[in-house]
Amino acid sequence: MIGSGTSSDERAQSYEQRLDVHGSEPSFNEDGVDLTQIRESLRRTPYERLMLVQNWVESLQSVRVVRGPR
Amino acid sequence: MARVDFSEILRVLHRHEVEFVTVGGLAAVFNGAPVTTVDVDILHRRTPENVARLLNALRELEAVYRQDPRNIAPDESHLNGPGHQLLRTKHGDLDVLGTIDDTVVYEDVLGHTIEVEILDFRVLALDLERVIQAKEFAGRPKDLATLPVLRATLAELKKSRDQG
C-alpha cells in the first residue's frame, strides 16, 4: 500500500513477533484478537468482571456530563 | 438515577425470586469475555406467578420505559408478551426480554446456562456458545463486532477445560 510505511513482509514479521511475546502461547489469534486480555478476564471472578463493567458505565456517564450541552 | 449498580439490580430480582436468565453482553462478561455493556439483559419466565414477582421487583427498582418521557412503568400485559421492555431503573438500564432470537423462551435456554456467584447470591447466565448463537442471529453491527472476541474467549475456555 502506497504511503503505509511498512511492507507486507514487515507487517507479517511484526505479527509473528507479537505471537512470540509469551513463548509458546500466542498473544493474538488469527483475527487479531488480543488473547492476553481474554486470559486476564478469565482469571477474574464473575463479580470482579461485573464491577469492571459498572465502573466503565459510570465513567461513560461522567464523560457525558462533562461534554453535554451548556 | 442513583449510582449504576448492576449487582443491585440482580440482587433485587433474586430477592423477589424472579426466574430469569442473564443474556446479552452481561452474559458474555459473566462467561469471561473482555467486552463491555451498558445494561442488564434478562430473559424471564412468562408464567403468571413469575410475572407477578417480576413486577414487584421492577416496582422496587422504580423501572420505567427509558425511551418514553412520560415515565411509564411496565405492566403485566407487557411482561406476558414476547417483546423487549427497555427500562431505566434507579440502578441502571435493564432490558426485560420475553424471547430471544424472535421465538426462544426461558424454558428453551435452561440447558444452555451457567450459574454465576455474585457475592452472596447466584444467578443464571446464558453460556457462551448460546450467547454467540444469539449474537449471530441478531446480526446487528454491534453484535457482529463482538463476535471475534466472543469466539476467541470460547476457544480459550475450551483450551483451559481440556488442560484442566
JSON list of C-alpha atoms in Angstrom, two decimals:
[
{"chain": "A", "resi": 1, "resn": "MET", "atom": "CA", "xyz": [0.00, 0.00, 0.00]},
{"chain": "A", "resi": 2, "resn": "ILE", "atom": "CA", "xyz": [1.40, 3.40, -1.02]},
{"chain": "A", "resi": 3, "resn": "GLY", "atom": "CA", "xyz": [2.33, 5.53, 1.94]},
{"chain": "A", "resi": 4, "resn": "SER", "atom": "CA", "xyz": [1.66, 2.89, 4.54]},
{"chain": "A", "resi": 5, "resn": "GLY", "atom": "CA", "xyz": [5.29, 2.95, 5.66]},
{"chain": "A", "resi": 6, "resn": "THR", "atom": "CA", "xyz": [5.57, -0.82, 6.03]},
{"chain": "A", "resi": 7, "resn": "SER", "atom": "CA", "xyz": [5.72, -3.62, 3.53]},
{"chain": "A", "resi": 8, "resn": "SER", "atom": "CA", "xyz": [3.55, -6.72, 3.82]},
{"chain": "A", "resi": 9, "resn": "ASP", "atom": "CA", "xyz": [6.66, -8.71, 4.80]},
{"chain": "A", "resi": 10, "resn": "GLU", "atom": "CA", "xyz": [7.40, -6.27, 7.62]},
{"chain": "A", "resi": 11, "resn": "ARG", "atom": "CA", "xyz": [3.81, -6.42, 8.82]},
{"chain": "A", "resi": 12, "resn": "ALA", "atom": "CA", "xyz": [3.88, -10.21, 8.76]},
{"chain": "A", "resi": 13, "resn": "GLN", "atom": "CA", "xyz": [7.12, -10.19, 10.71]},
{"chain": "A", "resi": 14, "resn": "SER", "atom": "CA", "xyz": [5.64, -7.79, 13.26]},
{"chain": "A", "resi": 15, "resn": "TYR", "atom": "CA", "xyz": [2.62, -10.07, 13.64]},
{"chain": "A", "resi": 16, "resn": "GLU", "atom": "CA", "xyz": [4.90, -13.08, 14.17]},
{"chain": "A", "resi": 17, "resn": "GLN", "atom": "CA", "xyz": [6.83, -11.15, 16.81]},
{"chain": "A", "resi": 18, "resn": "ARG", "atom": "CA", "xyz": [3.64, -10.39, 18.69]},
{"chain": "A", "resi": 19, "resn": "LEU", "atom": "CA", "xyz": [2.73, -14.06, 18.60]},
{"chain": "A", "resi": 20, "resn": "ASP", "atom": "CA", "xyz": [6.02, -14.91, 20.26]},
{"chain": "A", "resi": 21, "resn": "VAL", "atom": "CA", "xyz": [5.75, -12.45, 23.16]},
{"chain": "A", "resi": 22, "resn": "HIS", "atom": "CA", "xyz": [4.68, -15.13, 25.60]},
{"chain": "A", "resi": 23, "resn": "GLY", "atom": "CA", "xyz": [6.71, -18.01, 24.24]},
{"chain": "A", "resi": 24, "resn": "SER", "atom": "CA", "xyz": [4.51, -20.88, 23.15]},
{"chain": "A", "resi": 25, "resn": "GLU", "atom": "CA", "xyz": [1.27, -19.01, 23.96]},
{"chain": "A", "resi": 26, "resn": "PRO", "atom": "CA", "xyz": [0.33, -16.59, 21.17]},
{"chain": "A", "resi": 27, "resn": "SER", "atom": "CA", "xyz": [-0.74, -13.11, 22.27]},
{"chain": "A", "resi": 28, "resn": "PHE", "atom": "CA", "xyz": [-3.09, -12.60, 19.31]},
{"chain": "A", "resi": 29, "resn": "ASN", "atom": "CA", "xyz": [-5.20, -15.01, 17.30]},
{"chain": "A", "resi": 30, "resn": "GLU", "atom": "CA", "xyz": [-5.59, -15.06, 13.51]},
{"chain": "A", "resi": 31, "resn": "ASP", "atom": "CA", "xyz": [-8.42, -12.47, 13.74]},
{"chain": "A", "resi": 32, "resn": "GLY", "atom": "CA", "xyz": [-6.18, -10.05, 15.63]},
{"chain": "A", "resi": 33, "resn": "VAL", "atom": "CA", "xyz": [-7.99, -10.58, 18.95]},
{"chain": "A", "resi": 34, "resn": "ASP", "atom": "CA", "xyz": [-5.78, -9.84, 21.96]},
{"chain": "A", "resi": 35, "resn": "LEU", "atom": "CA", "xyz": [-5.70, -13.15, 23.83]},
{"chain": "A", "resi": 36, "resn": "THR", "atom": "CA", "xyz": [-3.85, -11.68, 26.81]},
{"chain": "A", "resi": 37, "resn": "GLN", "atom": "CA", "xyz": [-6.96, -9.61, 27.65]},
{"chain": "A", "resi": 38, "resn": "ILE", "atom": "CA", "xyz": [-9.12, -12.72, 27.46]},
{"chain": "A", "resi": 39, "resn": "ARG", "atom": "CA", "xyz": [-6.79, -14.68, 29.76]},
{"chain": "A", "resi": 40, "resn": "GLU", "atom": "CA", "xyz": [-6.73, -11.80, 32.22]},
{"chain": "A", "resi": 41, "resn": "SER", "atom": "CA", "xyz": [-10.53, -11.61, 32.17]},
{"chain": "A", "resi": 42, "resn": "LEU", "atom": "CA", "xyz": [-10.86, -15.37, 32.71]},
{"chain": "A", "resi": 43, "resn": "ARG", "atom": "CA", "xyz": [-8.67, -15.10, 35.81]},
{"chain": "A", "resi": 44, "resn": "ARG", "atom": "CA", "xyz": [-11.20, -12.72, 37.40]},
{"chain": "A", "resi": 45, "resn": "THR", "atom": "CA", "xyz": [-14.38, -13.80, 39.18]},
{"chain": "A", "resi": 46, "resn": "PRO", "atom": "CA", "xyz": [-17.75, -13.00, 37.58]},
{"chain": "A", "resi": 47, "resn": "TYR", "atom": "CA", "xyz": [-18.31, -10.40, 40.30]},
{"chain": "A", "resi": 48, "resn": "GLU", "atom": "CA", "xyz": [-14.98, -8.70, 39.55]},
{"chain": "A", "resi": 49, "resn": "ARG", "atom": "CA", "xyz": [-15.91, -8.60, 35.87]},
{"chain": "A", "resi": 50, "resn": "LEU", "atom": "CA", "xyz": [-19.30, -7.12, 36.75]},
{"chain": "A", "resi": 51, "resn": "MET", "atom": "CA", "xyz": [-17.57, -4.38, 38.77]},
{"chain": "A", "resi": 52, "resn": "LEU", "atom": "CA", "xyz": [-15.32, -3.53, 35.82]},
{"chain": "A", "resi": 53, "resn": "VAL", "atom": "CA", "xyz": [-18.36, -3.13, 33.55]},
{"chain": "A", "resi": 54, "resn": "GLN", "atom": "CA", "xyz": [-20.15, -0.98, 36.15]},
{"chain": "A", "resi": 55, "resn": "ASN", "atom": "CA", "xyz": [-17.13, 1.27, 36.54]},
{"chain": "A", "resi": 56, "resn": "TRP", "atom": "CA", "xyz": [-16.94, 1.61, 32.76]},
{"chain": "A", "resi": 57, "resn": "VAL", "atom": "CA", "xyz": [-20.62, 2.67, 32.55]},
{"chain": "A", "resi": 58, "resn": "GLU", "atom": "CA", "xyz": [-20.07, 5.14, 35.39]},
{"chain": "A", "resi": 59, "resn": "SER", "atom": "CA", "xyz": [-17.09, 6.66, 33.61]},
{"chain": "A", "resi": 60, "resn": "LEU", "atom": "CA", "xyz": [-19.13, 6.94, 30.40]},
{"chain": "A", "resi": 61, "resn": "GLN", "atom": "CA", "xyz": [-21.81, 8.88, 32.28]},
{"chain": "A", "resi": 62, "resn": "SER", "atom": "CA", "xyz": [-19.29, 11.28, 33.76]},
{"chain": "A", "resi": 63, "resn": "VAL", "atom": "CA", "xyz": [-17.87, 11.92, 30.28]},
{"chain": "A", "resi": 64, "resn": "ARG", "atom": "CA", "xyz": [-21.40, 12.66, 29.03]},
{"chain": "A", "resi": 65, "resn": "VAL", "atom": "CA", "xyz": [-21.91, 15.20, 31.79]},
{"chain": "A", "resi": 66, "resn": "VAL", "atom": "CA", "xyz": [-18.62, 16.93, 31.07]},
{"chain": "A", "resi": 67, "resn": "ARG", "atom": "CA", "xyz": [-19.30, 17.09, 27.32]},
{"chain": "A", "resi": 68, "resn": "GLY", "atom": "CA", "xyz": [-23.04, 17.80, 27.47]},
{"chain": "A", "resi": 69, "resn": "PRO", "atom": "CA", "xyz": [-24.77, 20.98, 26.24]},
{"chain": "A", "resi": 70, "resn": "ARG", "atom": "CA", "xyz": [-24.14, 24.11, 28.29]},
{"chain": "B", "resi": 1, "resn": "MET", "atom": "CA", "xyz": [-30.78, 7.81, 38.75]},
{"chain": "B", "resi": 2, "resn": "ALA", "atom": "CA", "xyz": [-28.60, 6.71, 41.64]},
{"chain": "B", "resi": 3, "resn": "ARG", "atom": "CA", "xyz": [-25.15, 5.25, 41.06]},
{"chain": "B", "resi": 4, "resn": "VAL", "atom": "CA", "xyz": [-25.06, 2.49, 38.44]},
{"chain": "B", "resi": 5, "resn": "ASP", "atom": "CA", "xyz": [-25.20, -0.79, 40.32]},
{"chain": "B", "resi": 6, "resn": "PHE", "atom": "CA", "xyz": [-25.89, -3.81, 38.14]},
{"chain": "B", "resi": 7, "resn": "SER", "atom": "CA", "xyz": [-25.27, -6.17, 41.05]},
{"chain": "B", "resi": 8, "resn": "GLU", "atom": "CA", "xyz": [-28.11, -4.46, 42.96]},
{"chain": "B", "resi": 9, "resn": "ILE", "atom": "CA", "xyz": [-30.48, -4.94, 40.01]},
{"chain": "B", "resi": 10, "resn": "LEU", "atom": "CA", "xyz": [-29.64, -8.66, 40.03]},
{"chain": "B", "resi": 11, "resn": "ARG", "atom": "CA", "xyz": [-29.91, -8.79, 43.82]},
{"chain": "B", "resi": 12, "resn": "VAL", "atom": "CA", "xyz": [-33.43, -7.31, 43.80]},
{"chain": "B", "resi": 13, "resn": "LEU", "atom": "CA", "xyz": [-34.55, -9.76, 41.09]},
{"chain": "B", "resi": 14, "resn": "HIS", "atom": "CA", "xyz": [-33.06, -12.60, 43.13]},
{"chain": "B", "resi": 15, "resn": "ARG", "atom": "CA", "xyz": [-34.68, -11.42, 46.38]},
{"chain": "B", "resi": 16, "resn": "HIS", "atom": "CA", "xyz": [-38.08, -11.38, 44.70]},
{"chain": "B", "resi": 17, "resn": "GLU", "atom": "CA", "xyz": [-37.41, -14.96, 43.49]},
{"chain": "B", "resi": 18, "resn": "VAL", "atom": "CA", "xyz": [-37.78, -13.97, 39.86]},
{"chain": "B", "resi": 19, "resn": "GLU", "atom": "CA", "xyz": [-36.93, -16.81, 37.47]},
{"chain": "B", "resi": 20, "resn": "PHE", "atom": "CA", "xyz": [-34.67, -15.33, 34.80]},
{"chain": "B", "resi": 21, "resn": "VAL", "atom": "CA", "xyz": [-31.52, -15.92, 32.78]},
{"chain": "B", "resi": 22, "resn": "THR", "atom": "CA", "xyz": [-29.00, -13.16, 32.17]},
{"chain": "B", "resi": 23, "resn": "VAL", "atom": "CA", "xyz": [-28.41, -12.85, 28.43]},
{"chain": "B", "resi": 24, "resn": "GLY", "atom": "CA", "xyz": [-26.62, -10.48, 26.03]},
{"chain": "B", "resi": 25, "resn": "GLY", "atom": "CA", "xyz": [-23.45, -8.60, 26.81]},
{"chain": "B", "resi": 26, "resn": "LEU", "atom": "CA", "xyz": [-23.58, -9.19, 30.56]},
{"chain": "B", "resi": 27, "resn": "ALA", "atom": "CA", "xyz": [-23.86, -12.95, 30.00]},
{"chain": "B", "resi": 28, "resn": "ALA", "atom": "CA", "xyz": [-20.76, -12.70, 27.80]},
{"chain": "B", "resi": 29, "resn": "VAL", "atom": "CA", "xyz": [-18.98, -10.85, 30.62]},
{"chain": "B", "resi": 30, "resn": "PHE", "atom": "CA", "xyz": [-20.03, -13.49, 33.16]},
{"chain": "B", "resi": 31, "resn": "ASN", "atom": "CA", "xyz": [-18.56, -16.13, 30.85]},
{"chain": "B", "resi": 32, "resn": "GLY", "atom": "CA", "xyz": [-15.23, -14.29, 30.90]},
{"chain": "B", "resi": 33, "resn": "ALA", "atom": "CA", "xyz": [-15.30, -12.29, 27.67]},
{"chain": "B", "resi": 34, "resn": "PRO", "atom": "CA", "xyz": [-13.47, -8.94, 27.95]},
{"chain": "B", "resi": 35, "resn": "VAL", "atom": "CA", "xyz": [-16.35, -6.94, 26.48]},
{"chain": "B", "resi": 36, "resn": "THR", "atom": "CA", "xyz": [-18.47, -4.11, 27.83]},
{"chain": "B", "resi": 37, "resn": "THR", "atom": "CA", "xyz": [-22.18, -3.44, 28.02]},
{"chain": "B", "resi": 38, "resn": "VAL", "atom": "CA", "xyz": [-24.33, -0.55, 29.20]},
{"chain": "B", "resi": 39, "resn": "ASP", "atom": "CA", "xyz": [-27.28, -2.53, 30.55]},
{"chain": "B", "resi": 40, "resn": "VAL", "atom": "CA", "xyz": [-28.51, -5.72, 32.15]},
{"chain": "B", "resi": 41, "resn": "ASP", "atom": "CA", "xyz": [-30.44, -8.02, 29.78]},
{"chain": "B", "resi": 42, "resn": "ILE", "atom": "CA", "xyz": [-32.67, -10.73, 31.22]},
{"chain": "B", "resi": 43, "resn": "LEU", "atom": "CA", "xyz": [-34.92, -13.38, 29.70]},
{"chain": "B", "resi": 44, "resn": "HIS", "atom": "CA", "xyz": [-37.72, -14.09, 32.16]},
{"chain": "B", "resi": 45, "resn": "ARG", "atom": "CA", "xyz": [-40.11, -16.99, 32.61]},
{"chain": "B", "resi": 46, "resn": "ARG", "atom": "CA", "xyz": [-43.53, -15.87, 31.43]},
{"chain": "B", "resi": 47, "resn": "THR", "atom": "CA", "xyz": [-45.78, -17.67, 33.91]},
{"chain": "B", "resi": 48, "resn": "PRO", "atom": "CA", "xyz": [-48.39, -15.60, 35.81]},
{"chain": "B", "resi": 49, "resn": "GLU", "atom": "CA", "xyz": [-46.62, -16.23, 39.15]},
{"chain": "B", "resi": 50, "resn": "ASN", "atom": "CA", "xyz": [-43.21, -15.21, 37.82]},
{"chain": "B", "resi": 51, "resn": "VAL", "atom": "CA", "xyz": [-44.55, -12.15, 36.03]},
{"chain": "B", "resi": 52, "resn": "ALA", "atom": "CA", "xyz": [-46.14, -11.06, 39.34]},
{"chain": "B", "resi": 53, "resn": "ARG", "atom": "CA", "xyz": [-42.78, -11.49, 41.13]},
{"chain": "B", "resi": 54, "resn": "LEU", "atom": "CA", "xyz": [-41.01, -9.63, 38.34]},
{"chain": "B", "resi": 55, "resn": "LEU", "atom": "CA", "xyz": [-43.49, -6.74, 38.57]},
{"chain": "B", "resi": 56, "resn": "ASN", "atom": "CA", "xyz": [-42.82, -6.43, 42.29]},
{"chain": "B", "resi": 57, "resn": "ALA", "atom": "CA", "xyz": [-39.08, -6.38, 41.68]},
{"chain": "B", "resi": 58, "resn": "LEU", "atom": "CA", "xyz": [-39.47, -3.76, 38.93]},
{"chain": "B", "resi": 59, "resn": "ARG", "atom": "CA", "xyz": [-41.54, -1.59, 41.27]},
{"chain": "B", "resi": 60, "resn": "GLU", "atom": "CA", "xyz": [-38.77, -1.74, 43.88]},
{"chain": "B", "resi": 61, "resn": "LEU", "atom": "CA", "xyz": [-36.26, -0.83, 41.16]},
{"chain": "B", "resi": 62, "resn": "GLU", "atom": "CA", "xyz": [-38.52, 2.08, 40.08]},
{"chain": "B", "resi": 63, "resn": "ALA", "atom": "CA", "xyz": [-38.39, 0.80, 36.50]},
{"chain": "B", "resi": 64, "resn": "VAL", "atom": "CA", "xyz": [-39.86, 2.93, 33.70]},
{"chain": "B", "resi": 65, "resn": "TYR", "atom": "CA", "xyz": [-39.59, 2.85, 29.92]},
{"chain": "B", "resi": 66, "resn": "ARG", "atom": "CA", "xyz": [-36.40, 4.69, 29.13]},
{"chain": "B", "resi": 67, "resn": "GLN", "atom": "CA", "xyz": [-37.43, 5.90, 25.67]},
{"chain": "B", "resi": 68, "resn": "ASP", "atom": "CA", "xyz": [-40.68, 7.45, 26.89]},
{"chain": "B", "resi": 69, "resn": "PRO", "atom": "CA", "xyz": [-40.51, 10.83, 28.67]},
{"chain": "B", "resi": 70, "resn": "ARG", "atom": "CA", "xyz": [-43.82, 10.11, 30.47]},
{"chain": "B", "resi": 71, "resn": "ASN", "atom": "CA", "xyz": [-42.09, 7.73, 32.95]},
{"chain": "B", "resi": 72, "resn": "ILE", "atom": "CA", "xyz": [-44.46, 4.86, 32.24]},
{"chain": "B", "resi": 73, "resn": "ALA", "atom": "CA", "xyz": [-43.92, 1.71, 34.28]},
{"chain": "B", "resi": 74, "resn": "PRO", "atom": "CA", "xyz": [-44.32, -1.72, 32.63]},
{"chain": "B", "resi": 75, "resn": "ASP", "atom": "CA", "xyz": [-47.45, -3.66, 33.50]},
{"chain": "B", "resi": 76, "resn": "GLU", "atom": "CA", "xyz": [-48.46, -7.30, 33.49]},
{"chain": "B", "resi": 77, "resn": "SER", "atom": "CA", "xyz": [-49.58, -7.29, 29.85]},
{"chain": "B", "resi": 78, "resn": "HIS", "atom": "CA", "xyz": [-46.16, -6.01, 28.73]},
{"chain": "B", "resi": 79, "resn": "LEU", "atom": "CA", "xyz": [-44.31, -8.71, 30.64]},
{"chain": "B", "resi": 80, "resn": "ASN", "atom": "CA", "xyz": [-46.61, -11.51, 29.47]},
{"chain": "B", "resi": 81, "resn": "GLY", "atom": "CA", "xyz": [-45.71, -10.82, 25.86]},
{"chain": "B", "resi": 82, "resn": "PRO", "atom": "CA", "xyz": [-42.71, -11.89, 23.77]},
{"chain": "B", "resi": 83, "resn": "GLY", "atom": "CA", "xyz": [-41.39, -8.38, 23.29]},
{"chain": "B", "resi": 84, "resn": "HIS", "atom": "CA", "xyz": [-38.43, -6.49, 24.73]},
{"chain": "B", "resi": 85, "resn": "GLN", "atom": "CA", "xyz": [-39.08, -3.95, 27.50]},
{"chain": "B", "resi": 86, "resn": "LEU", "atom": "CA", "xyz": [-36.28, -1.38, 27.53]},
{"chain": "B", "resi": 87, "resn": "LEU", "atom": "CA", "xyz": [-36.34, 0.03, 31.04]},
{"chain": "B", "resi": 88, "resn": "ARG", "atom": "CA", "xyz": [-34.47, 2.52, 33.19]},
{"chain": "B", "resi": 89, "resn": "THR", "atom": "CA", "xyz": [-34.20, 1.67, 36.88]},
{"chain": "B", "resi": 90, "resn": "LYS", "atom": "CA", "xyz": [-32.73, 3.56, 39.82]},
{"chain": "B", "resi": 91, "resn": "HIS", "atom": "CA", "xyz": [-29.62, 1.35, 39.48]},
{"chain": "B", "resi": 92, "resn": "GLY", "atom": "CA", "xyz": [-29.12, 1.44, 35.71]},
{"chain": "B", "resi": 93, "resn": "ASP", "atom": "CA", "xyz": [-30.70, 0.26, 32.48]},
{"chain": "B", "resi": 94, "resn": "LEU", "atom": "CA", "xyz": [-32.47, -3.09, 32.37]},
{"chain": "B", "resi": 95, "resn": "ASP", "atom": "CA", "xyz": [-33.83, -4.86, 29.28]},
{"chain": "B", "resi": 96, "resn": "VAL", "atom": "CA", "xyz": [-36.54, -7.39, 30.12]},
{"chain": "B", "resi": 97, "resn": "LEU", "atom": "CA", "xyz": [-36.96, -9.83, 27.25]},
{"chain": "B", "resi": 98, "resn": "GLY", "atom": "CA", "xyz": [-39.89, -12.17, 26.69]},
{"chain": "B", "resi": 99, "resn": "THR", "atom": "CA", "xyz": [-37.96, -14.01, 23.97]},
{"chain": "B", "resi": 100, "resn": "ILE", "atom": "CA", "xyz": [-34.55, -14.06, 22.34]},
{"chain": "B", "resi": 101, "resn": "ASP", "atom": "CA", "xyz": [-33.88, -14.97, 18.69]},
{"chain": "B", "resi": 102, "resn": "ASP", "atom": "CA", "xyz": [-37.54, -13.99, 17.99]},
{"chain": "B", "resi": 103, "resn": "THR", "atom": "CA", "xyz": [-39.12, -17.16, 19.40]},
{"chain": "B", "resi": 104, "resn": "VAL", "atom": "CA", "xyz": [-36.81, -18.68, 22.03]},
{"chain": "B", "resi": 105, "resn": "VAL", "atom": "CA", "xyz": [-38.25, -18.56, 25.57]},
{"chain": "B", "resi": 106, "resn": "TYR", "atom": "CA", "xyz": [-36.82, -19.01, 29.08]},
{"chain": "B", "resi": 107, "resn": "GLU", "atom": "CA", "xyz": [-37.55, -22.74, 29.22]},
{"chain": "B", "resi": 108, "resn": "ASP", "atom": "CA", "xyz": [-35.72, -23.31, 25.91]},
{"chain": "B", "resi": 109, "resn": "VAL", "atom": "CA", "xyz": [-32.38, -21.99, 27.19]},
{"chain": "B", "resi": 110, "resn": "LEU", "atom": "CA", "xyz": [-32.26, -23.59, 30.64]},
{"chain": "B", "resi": 111, "resn": "GLY", "atom": "CA", "xyz": [-30.00, -26.34, 29.28]},
{"chain": "B", "resi": 112, "resn": "HIS", "atom": "CA", "xyz": [-27.57, -23.72, 27.98]},
{"chain": "B", "resi": 113, "resn": "THR", "atom": "CA", "xyz": [-26.79, -21.77, 31.14]},
{"chain": "B", "resi": 114, "resn": "ILE", "atom": "CA", "xyz": [-24.04, -21.35, 33.72]},
{"chain": "B", "resi": 115, "resn": "GLU", "atom": "CA", "xyz": [-24.55, -20.47, 37.37]},
{"chain": "B", "resi": 116, "resn": "VAL", "atom": "CA", "xyz": [-22.76, -17.30, 38.45]},
{"chain": "B", "resi": 117, "resn": "GLU", "atom": "CA", "xyz": [-21.94, -16.26, 42.01]},
{"chain": "B", "resi": 118, "resn": "ILE", "atom": "CA", "xyz": [-22.43, -12.56, 42.80]},
{"chain": "B", "resi": 119, "resn": "LEU", "atom": "CA", "xyz": [-21.14, -12.17, 46.37]},
{"chain": "B", "resi": 120, "resn": "ASP", "atom": "CA", "xyz": [-23.89, -13.87, 48.42]},
{"chain": "B", "resi": 121, "resn": "PHE", "atom": "CA", "xyz": [-26.33, -14.98, 45.75]},
{"chain": "B", "resi": 122, "resn": "ARG", "atom": "CA", "xyz": [-26.33, -16.76, 42.42]},
{"chain": "B", "resi": 123, "resn": "VAL", "atom": "CA", "xyz": [-27.92, -16.07, 39.06]},
{"chain": "B", "resi": 124, "resn": "LEU", "atom": "CA", "xyz": [-28.15, -17.98, 35.78]},
{"chain": "B", "resi": 125, "resn": "ALA", "atom": "CA", "xyz": [-26.41, -16.68, 32.68]},
{"chain": "B", "resi": 126, "resn": "LEU", "atom": "CA", "xyz": [-26.60, -17.93, 29.12]},
{"chain": "B", "resi": 127, "resn": "ASP", "atom": "CA", "xyz": [-23.50, -19.98, 28.28]},
{"chain": "B", "resi": 128, "resn": "LEU", "atom": "CA", "xyz": [-21.03, -18.55, 25.80]},
{"chain": "B", "resi": 129, "resn": "GLU", "atom": "CA", "xyz": [-21.93, -20.89, 22.93]},
{"chain": "B", "resi": 130, "resn": "ARG", "atom": "CA", "xyz": [-25.55, -19.75, 23.18]},
{"chain": "B", "resi": 131, "resn": "VAL", "atom": "CA", "xyz": [-24.58, -16.07, 23.57]},
{"chain": "B", "resi": 132, "resn": "ILE", "atom": "CA", "xyz": [-22.60, -16.34, 20.33]},
{"chain": "B", "resi": 133, "resn": "GLN", "atom": "CA", "xyz": [-25.56, -18.01, 18.61]},
{"chain": "B", "resi": 134, "resn": "ALA", "atom": "CA", "xyz": [-27.87, -15.19, 19.76]},
{"chain": "B", "resi": 135, "resn": "LYS", "atom": "CA", "xyz": [-25.44, -12.51, 18.56]},
{"chain": "B", "resi": 136, "resn": "GLU", "atom": "CA", "xyz": [-25.17, -14.25, 15.18]},
{"chain": "B", "resi": 137, "resn": "PHE", "atom": "CA", "xyz": [-28.96, -14.37, 14.96]},
{"chain": "B", "resi": 138, "resn": "ALA", "atom": "CA", "xyz": [-29.35, -10.69, 15.88]},
{"chain": "B", "resi": 139, "resn": "GLY", "atom": "CA", "xyz": [-26.81, -9.76, 13.22]},
{"chain": "B", "resi": 140, "resn": "ARG", "atom": "CA", "xyz": [-26.67, -6.08, 14.16]},
{"chain": "B", "resi": 141, "resn": "PRO", "atom": "CA", "xyz": [-23.31, -4.34, 13.59]},
{"chain": "B", "resi": 142, "resn": "LYS", "atom": "CA", "xyz": [-22.76, -4.02, 17.37]},
{"chain": "B", "resi": 143, "resn": "ASP", "atom": "CA", "xyz": [-23.38, -7.76, 17.79]},
{"chain": "B", "resi": 144, "resn": "LEU", "atom": "CA", "xyz": [-21.18, -8.78, 14.87]},
{"chain": "B", "resi": 145, "resn": "ALA", "atom": "CA", "xyz": [-18.36, -6.53, 16.10]},
{"chain": "B", "resi": 146, "resn": "THR", "atom": "CA", "xyz": [-18.01, -8.50, 19.33]},
{"chain": "B", "resi": 147, "resn": "LEU", "atom": "CA", "xyz": [-18.12, -11.96, 17.73]},
{"chain": "B", "resi": 148, "resn": "PRO", "atom": "CA", "xyz": [-14.34, -12.37, 17.16]},
{"chain": "B", "resi": 149, "resn": "VAL", "atom": "CA", "xyz": [-13.70, -11.66, 20.87]},
{"chain": "B", "resi": 150, "resn": "LEU", "atom": "CA", "xyz": [-16.51, -14.00, 21.99]},
{"chain": "B", "resi": 151, "resn": "ARG", "atom": "CA", "xyz": [-15.30, -16.82, 19.74]},
{"chain": "B", "resi": 152, "resn": "ALA", "atom": "CA", "xyz": [-11.72, -16.35, 20.93]},
{"chain": "B", "resi": 153, "resn": "THR", "atom": "CA", "xyz": [-12.92, -16.43, 24.57]},
{"chain": "B", "resi": 154, "resn": "LEU", "atom": "CA", "xyz": [-14.80, -19.65, 23.87]},
{"chain": "B", "resi": 155, "resn": "ALA", "atom": "CA", "xyz": [-11.65, -21.16, 22.34]},
{"chain": "B", "resi": 156, "resn": "GLU", "atom": "CA", "xyz": [-9.62, -20.17, 25.43]},
{"chain": "B", "resi": 157, "resn": "LEU", "atom": "CA", "xyz": [-12.29, -21.61, 27.74]},
{"chain": "B", "resi": 158, "resn": "LYS", "atom": "CA", "xyz": [-12.26, -24.90, 25.84]},
{"chain": "B", "resi": 159, "resn": "LYS", "atom": "CA", "xyz": [-8.49, -24.99, 25.92]},
{"chain": "B", "resi": 160, "resn": "SER", "atom": "CA", "xyz": [-8.38, -24.45, 29.67]},
{"chain": "B", "resi": 161, "resn": "ARG", "atom": "CA", "xyz": [-11.09, -27.13, 30.18]},
{"chain": "B", "resi": 162, "resn": "ASP", "atom": "CA", "xyz": [-9.07, -29.59, 28.08]},
{"chain": "B", "resi": 163, "resn": "GLN", "atom": "CA", "xyz": [-5.95, -28.83, 30.11]},
{"chain": "B", "resi": 164, "resn": "GLY", "atom": "CA", "xyz": [-7.74, -28.81, 33.45]}
]
